[in-house]
Coordinates of C-alpha atoms in Angstrom, one line a residue:
X708 CA 25.8 103.4 92.6
X709 CA 24.4 106.1 94.8
X710 CA 25.5 109.8 94.4
X711 CA 25.0 112.6 97.1
X712 CA 26.2 115.9 96.9
X713 CA 26.2 118.7 99.5
X714 CA 27.9 122.4 100.2
X715 CA 31.0 122.6 101.9
X716 CA 34.7 124.2 102.0
X717 CA 38.1 122.9 102.5
X718 CA 41.1 125.3 101.6
X719 CA 44.7 124.7 102.7
X720 CA 47.7 126.4 103.1
X721 CA 49.4 128.2 100.4
X722 CA 52.9 128.1 101.3
X723 CA 55.5 127.0 98.6
X724 CA 53.5 127.0 96.0
X725 CA 56.5 127.5 93.9
X726 CA 54.4 130.5 90.6
X727 CA 53.6 133.4 91.1
X728 CA 50.5 133.5 94.5
X729 CA 47.1 134.9 93.7
X730 CA 47.2 138.0 96.4
X731 CA 42.9 137.6 95.9
X732 CA 40.8 135.3 94.9
X733 CA 40.8 134.3 91.5
X734 CA 37.7 133.1 89.5
X735 CA 38.2 130.9 86.8
X736 CA 36.3 131.0 83.5
X737 CA 36.3 128.2 81.7
X738 CA 37.8 124.7 81.9
X739 CA 41.1 123.7 79.9
X740 CA 40.6 121.0 77.3
X741 CA 41.9 117.4 78.2
X742 CA 42.2 115.4 81.9
X743 CA 42.2 118.9 84.0
X744 CA 42.3 117.1 87.4
X745 CA 45.4 115.5 87.5
X746 CA 47.9 113.1 90.0
X747 CA 50.6 113.7 91.0
X748 CA 54.0 111.1 92.1
X749 CA 54.1 112.6 95.4
X750 CA 49.9 111.2 95.6
X751 CA 48.8 115.4 95.1
X752 CA 46.1 116.1 93.0
X753 CA 45.8 119.3 90.5
X754 CA 42.8 120.9 89.4
X755 CA 44.0 123.5 86.2
X756 CA 41.3 125.9 84.4
X757 CA 41.4 129.3 82.5
X758 CA 40.4 133.0 82.8
X759 CA 41.3 135.2 80.6
X760 CA 44.4 136.5 81.8
X761 CA 45.9 133.0 82.3
X762 CA 46.4 129.2 83.3
X763 CA 44.6 128.9 87.5
X764 CA 46.0 126.0 89.2
X765 CA 44.9 124.6 92.8
X766 CA 47.1 122.4 94.5
X767 CA 45.7 119.3 97.2
X768 CA 48.2 120.6 100.2
X769 CA 48.9 117.4 101.2
X770 CA 47.3 113.4 99.6
X771 CA 43.6 112.4 99.6
X772 CA 42.4 116.3 100.4
X773 CA 40.5 117.6 101.8
X774 CA 42.6 121.5 101.9
X775 CA 43.3 122.8 99.0
X776 CA 45.8 125.4 98.0
X777 CA 44.7 129.2 97.0
X778 CA 44.7 129.5 93.2
X779 CA 47.9 130.4 91.6
X780 CA 48.1 132.2 88.4
X781 CA 50.7 132.1 85.0
X782 CA 50.1 134.5 82.7
X783 CA 49.7 133.6 79.3
X784 CA 49.2 136.4 76.9
X785 CA 47.9 135.5 73.2
X786 CA 46.3 132.1 74.4
X787 CA 43.1 131.0 72.4
X788 CA 43.4 128.1 73.2
X789 CA 44.9 125.9 76.0
X790 CA 44.5 122.2 76.6
X791 CA 46.4 119.7 79.6
X792 CA 47.5 116.3 79.5
X793 CA 49.4 113.7 81.4
X794 CA 52.5 111.2 80.7
X795 CA 52.9 107.9 83.1
X796 CA 55.6 110.1 83.9
X797 CA 53.4 112.0 85.6
X798 CA 55.1 115.1 84.1
X799 CA 52.2 118.4 83.7
X800 CA 52.3 119.5 79.8
X801 CA 51.2 123.0 78.1
X802 CA 49.6 123.3 74.6
X803 CA 48.0 126.3 73.1
X804 CA 47.0 128.1 70.0
X805 CA 49.0 131.8 70.8
X806 CA 48.0 134.3 68.0
X807 CA 49.4 137.3 68.2
X808 CA 48.0 140.4 67.6
X809 CA 49.8 143.0 64.3
X810 CA 49.7 144.5 60.5
X811 CA 47.5 142.2 58.8
X812 CA 46.3 138.0 59.4
X813 CA 47.4 137.0 63.8
X814 CA 51.2 135.5 64.0
X815 CA 49.7 131.9 65.4
X816 CA 51.8 130.0 66.3
X817 CA 52.1 125.9 69.0
X818 CA 52.9 126.8 72.1
X819 CA 54.6 124.4 74.6
X820 CA 55.0 123.9 78.7
X821 CA 55.8 121.4 81.4
X822 CA 55.2 121.0 84.8
X823 CA 57.7 118.7 86.7
X824 CA 56.0 118.6 89.9
X825 CA 53.1 118.8 91.8
X826 CA 53.1 122.5 92.6
X827 CA 56.0 123.1 91.3
X828 CA 57.0 126.5 88.7
X829 CA 55.6 125.5 84.5
X830 CA 58.3 126.2 82.4
X831 CA 58.8 129.0 80.3
X832 CA 56.5 128.8 77.2
X833 CA 58.7 127.7 73.8
X834 CA 56.7 128.1 69.7
X835 CA 56.8 124.6 68.3
X836 CA 56.3 127.6 65.5
X837 CA 53.6 126.8 63.2
X838 CA 53.6 124.1 59.7
X839 CA 52.5 126.9 57.0
X840 CA 55.3 129.6 56.4
X841 CA 52.3 131.9 54.4
X842 CA 51.2 133.9 57.0
X843 CA 47.6 134.1 56.1
X844 CA 47.3 130.2 56.5
X845 CA 49.2 129.9 59.5
X846 CA 46.8 132.0 60.5
X847 CA 43.6 129.5 60.2
X848 CA 45.7 127.0 62.0
X849 CA 43.3 124.6 64.4
X850 CA 42.8 124.0 68.5
X851 CA 46.6 122.1 69.3
X852 CA 46.0 118.1 71.4
X853 CA 49.2 116.2 72.7
X854 CA 49.0 112.1 73.9
X855 CA 52.6 111.7 75.9
X856 CA 54.3 108.0 75.1
X857 CA 55.5 105.6 77.5
X858 CA 58.5 106.7 76.7
X859 CA 58.0 109.9 77.8
X860 CA 58.0 111.5 73.9
X861 CA 55.6 114.2 73.4
X862 CA 53.1 114.6 70.4
X863 CA 51.9 117.7 69.0
X864 CA 49.2 116.8 66.4
X865 CA 46.4 120.6 65.7
X866 CA 44.3 120.8 62.3
X867 CA 45.9 122.2 59.6
X868 CA 45.1 125.1 57.2
X869 CA 43.7 122.8 54.7
X870 CA 42.1 120.3 56.4
X871 CA 44.4 117.4 57.9
X872 CA 46.5 116.6 60.8
X873 CA 49.6 117.8 62.0
X874 CA 52.1 115.8 63.8
X875 CA 54.9 117.9 65.3
X876 CA 57.4 115.4 67.7
X877 CA 59.9 115.2 70.4
X878 CA 62.6 112.4 69.1
X879 CA 64.8 110.3 71.2
X880 CA 67.4 112.4 72.3
X881 CA 64.8 115.4 73.1
X882 CA 65.3 117.5 70.3
X883 CA 61.5 117.9 68.7
X884 CA 61.2 116.8 64.7
X885 CA 60.2 118.6 61.5
X886 CA 56.4 118.3 60.6
X887 CA 54.8 115.6 59.5
X888 CA 51.3 116.0 57.1
X889 CA 49.4 113.0 58.9
X890 CA 46.7 113.9 56.3
X891 CA 43.1 113.8 56.8
X892 CA 39.8 115.4 55.1
X893 CA 38.2 118.3 57.3
X894 CA 39.6 118.1 60.1
X895 CA 37.8 119.5 63.1
X896 CA 38.3 121.5 66.5
X897 CA 37.7 119.3 69.6
X898 CA 39.1 115.8 68.7
X899 CA 41.5 113.7 71.2
X900 CA 44.2 111.1 71.5
X901 CA 45.4 108.2 74.3
X902 CA 48.7 107.0 74.7
X903 CA 48.4 103.2 76.1
X904 CA 50.2 101.5 78.9
X905 CA 52.1 99.9 75.9
X906 CA 53.4 103.0 74.4
X907 CA 51.6 103.6 71.7
X908 CA 48.9 106.4 71.0
X909 CA 46.1 106.9 68.2
X910 CA 44.3 109.3 68.0
X911 CA 40.4 109.9 67.5
X912 CA 39.3 113.4 64.7
X913 CA 36.2 113.8 63.2
X914 CA 35.0 116.2 60.4
X915 CA 31.3 116.9 58.5
X916 CA 30.7 112.7 57.4
X917 CA 32.8 110.4 59.4
X918 CA 35.6 109.4 61.8
X919 CA 38.9 109.2 61.0
X920 CA 41.2 106.6 62.7
X921 CA 45.2 107.0 63.2
X922 CA 47.4 104.8 65.5
X923 CA 50.9 103.2 65.7
X924 CA 51.8 99.8 65.5
X925 CA 53.9 99.8 68.2
X926 CA 55.6 101.5 70.3
X927 CA 57.1 105.2 69.4
X928 CA 56.4 104.6 65.9
X929 CA 54.9 106.2 62.7
X930 CA 50.6 106.6 63.6
X931 CA 49.8 105.7 59.8
X932 CA 46.1 106.3 59.2
X933 CA 43.3 103.6 59.7
X934 CA 39.8 102.8 57.2
X935 CA 37.3 105.6 58.4
X936 CA 34.1 105.0 60.8
X937 CA 31.1 106.0 60.0
X938 CA 30.4 108.3 63.1
X939 CA 29.3 111.4 63.2
X940 CA 31.2 113.4 66.3
X941 CA 30.6 116.3 68.3
X942 CA 33.9 118.3 68.2
X943 CA 35.0 118.8 71.6
X944 CA 32.7 115.5 72.8
X945 CA 35.0 113.2 71.9
X946 CA 37.5 111.3 75.2
X947 CA 39.0 107.9 74.5
X948 CA 39.9 105.4 76.9
X949 CA 42.5 102.7 77.2
X950 CA 39.7 99.6 78.1
X951 CA 42.1 96.5 77.2
X952 CA 45.2 96.4 76.5
X953 CA 46.1 98.7 73.1
X954 CA 41.9 99.0 72.7
X955 CA 40.3 101.8 73.3
X956 CA 36.6 103.2 73.0
X957 CA 35.5 105.9 71.9
X958 CA 32.8 108.2 73.6
X959 CA 30.8 111.4 72.4
X960 CA 28.3 113.1 71.3
X961 CA 26.1 112.0 67.9
X962 CA 26.3 115.8 66.1
X963 CA 22.2 114.9 65.0
X964 CA 21.1 114.3 67.8
X965 CA 23.1 114.9 70.8
X966 CA 22.7 111.5 71.7
X967 CA 25.7 110.2 74.4
X968 CA 27.5 106.9 72.3
X969 CA 30.3 104.4 72.8
X970 CA 32.0 102.4 70.0
X971 CA 35.1 100.1 69.8
X972 CA 36.7 99.2 66.9
X973 CA 34.4 96.4 65.5
X974 CA 32.6 96.1 67.5
X975 CA 28.5 98.0 67.8
X976 CA 28.2 101.4 69.3
X977 CA 26.4 101.6 71.8
X978 CA 23.6 104.3 73.2
X979 CA 24.3 106.0 76.6
X980 CA 21.5 107.7 77.5
X981 CA 21.8 111.6 78.0
X982 CA 21.6 114.2 75.8
X983 CA 25.1 116.7 75.9
X984 CA 25.6 119.6 75.9
X985 CA 28.9 120.0 73.4
X986 CA 31.5 119.1 76.6
X987 CA 33.6 116.3 76.2
X988 CA 33.0 113.8 78.9
X989 CA 35.0 112.8 81.2
X990 CA 36.0 109.0 81.7
X991 CA 37.1 107.2 84.0
X992 CA 38.4 103.4 84.4
X993 CA 38.7 102.1 88.6
X994 CA 38.2 99.0 90.8
X995 CA 35.0 99.9 91.9
X996 CA 33.8 96.6 94.5
X997 CA 36.8 94.4 93.3
X998 CA 35.2 94.4 89.3
X999 CA 36.9 96.4 87.0
X1000 CA 34.9 99.7 85.9
X1001 CA 34.1 102.5 83.6
X1002 CA 33.5 105.8 85.8
X1003 CA 31.5 109.0 83.1
X1004 CA 30.4 112.2 84.0
X1005 CA 29.1 114.7 81.4
X1006 CA 27.8 118.0 82.1
X1007 CA 23.3 117.6 81.8
X1008 CA 21.3 120.6 79.6
X1009 CA 20.6 122.0 82.7
X1010 CA 23.9 122.6 83.7
X1011 CA 24.5 119.4 86.3
X1012 CA 27.2 117.3 86.3
X1013 CA 25.2 113.1 85.7
X1014 CA 27.2 110.6 87.1
X1015 CA 27.4 107.0 85.9
X1016 CA 29.4 103.7 86.1
X1017 CA 29.3 100.3 84.0
X1018 CA 31.2 96.9 83.5
X1019 CA 34.2 98.4 81.9
X1020 CA 33.8 97.4 78.0
X1021 CA 30.3 96.9 79.2
X1022 CA 28.4 99.5 78.5
X1023 CA 25.9 97.5 76.3
X1024 CA 24.6 95.9 79.8
X1025 CA 23.0 99.2 80.2
X1026 CA 24.4 102.1 82.5
X1027 CA 22.4 105.0 84.6
X1028 CA 22.9 108.7 85.1
X1029 CA 22.8 110.0 88.3
X1030 CA 22.3 113.3 89.2
X1031 CA 24.7 114.2 91.7
X1032 CA 23.4 118.5 92.3
X1033 CA 26.7 120.1 91.4
X1034 CA 26.3 123.0 88.5
X1035 CA 29.1 123.5 85.9
X1036 CA 30.6 125.7 83.5
X1037 CA 32.2 123.1 81.0
X1038 CA 33.7 120.0 81.0
X1039 CA 33.6 118.0 84.3
X1040 CA 36.7 115.8 85.3
X1041 CA 37.7 112.5 87.1
X1042 CA 40.7 111.0 88.6
X1043 CA 41.6 108.6 91.7
X1044 CA 42.8 110.2 94.4
X1045 CA 46.3 109.8 96.4
X1046 CA 44.4 106.9 98.3
X1047 CA 42.6 105.4 94.9
X1048 CA 39.4 107.1 95.5
X1049 CA 37.5 108.3 92.6
X1050 CA 37.2 112.1 92.4
X1051 CA 34.8 114.1 90.8
X1052 CA 36.0 118.1 90.3
X1053 CA 33.6 120.7 88.7
X1054 CA 34.1 124.1 88.3
X1055 CA 31.3 126.2 89.8
X1056 CA 29.2 128.5 88.9
X1057 CA 31.2 131.4 90.2
X1058 CA 34.6 130.5 89.4
X1059 CA 36.0 128.2 91.7
X1060 CA 36.6 124.7 91.5
X1061 CA 33.4 122.1 93.4
X1062 CA 35.0 118.4 93.9
X1063 CA 33.4 115.7 95.4
X1064 CA 34.7 112.0 96.6
X1065 CA 34.4 108.9 96.5
X1066 CA 32.4 107.8 100.0
X1067 CA 33.0 104.9 102.0
X1068 CA 30.5 101.9 101.4
X1069 CA 29.6 99.8 98.0
X1070 CA 29.3 101.4 94.4
X1071 CA 30.2 104.4 94.1
X1072 CA 28.9 107.4 97.3
X1073 CA 30.4 110.3 96.8
X1074 CA 31.1 113.3 99.5
X1075 CA 29.2 116.6 100.0
X1076 CA 31.4 118.3 97.1
X1077 CA 33.7 120.8 98.7
X1078 CA 34.4 124.5 97.5
X1079 CA 38.1 124.8 96.3

């Protein structure tokens, strides 16, 4: 695999952006948790990031780029965490943890909003409440993660004040079911969930001793807890990728050594080389030269984004990290564009996204990155 990096700029018009258009350039301060580079039904990519004031959004002006809109902003006061996920219907879901200050502990709740179409407005934020009625316990609620089943039902997961995992999800009618306690112990923020193509959802969460796993035996069924796995996961580094029907591969950084690792239940833990900065690993399945491959990206200890490719479920054959020449803030993102090309995105030190796209030639060769 070859990777190349370069300096360039490609930016497009901001017509019909749908939400408060920026009158001046906004600088992102951090990435959203989850897949923050997504492909819409119309074939255009959208990138999301955060500032202290709220959400930033950049959108390709046409499928395959290279031009992008100016940044657009959505105010989200009081949010301490913000994550993003996308369903098979391409709807983009935002989950936030909101903390409103007042007398005593802050009033904490989980809020949800949706972007139904590329570049269109984000809906109003709807509160999903808090599973705790006591305000002191409610203030200790963790950061939410979401997964969307194939039927479009949103599953919201969040650590509770006692260290267990809570679930609130949409019913078939579209109404929200009550909070359900999935149990668990010592669940920490930074866990991950994946929605398989079958509609079944799988969750992996770590505590200080091991990793806990939940999965559905049927689409939109109950999330049942599976036996614990002897993995020590650095919070915030974990990524789950469906690599075979209803089977996920886990990618994470070991909490003691910082080494990047991969595992599938029933198999061995596979060292991937490299060391973690504590950011989530980006993973993507793509067909390269006719082969089913997994692409991985992470931010190295010096801040540079590293890229690797292996045959899907063949990490044990070895993979080699290649420097991209791109330095970023937070976790990088991977996606396929409207032409099926691999795209790597990173939030640069100046707060602007930088995007490198798969070029011509064998393997995975990235054309020079452009500033968005």
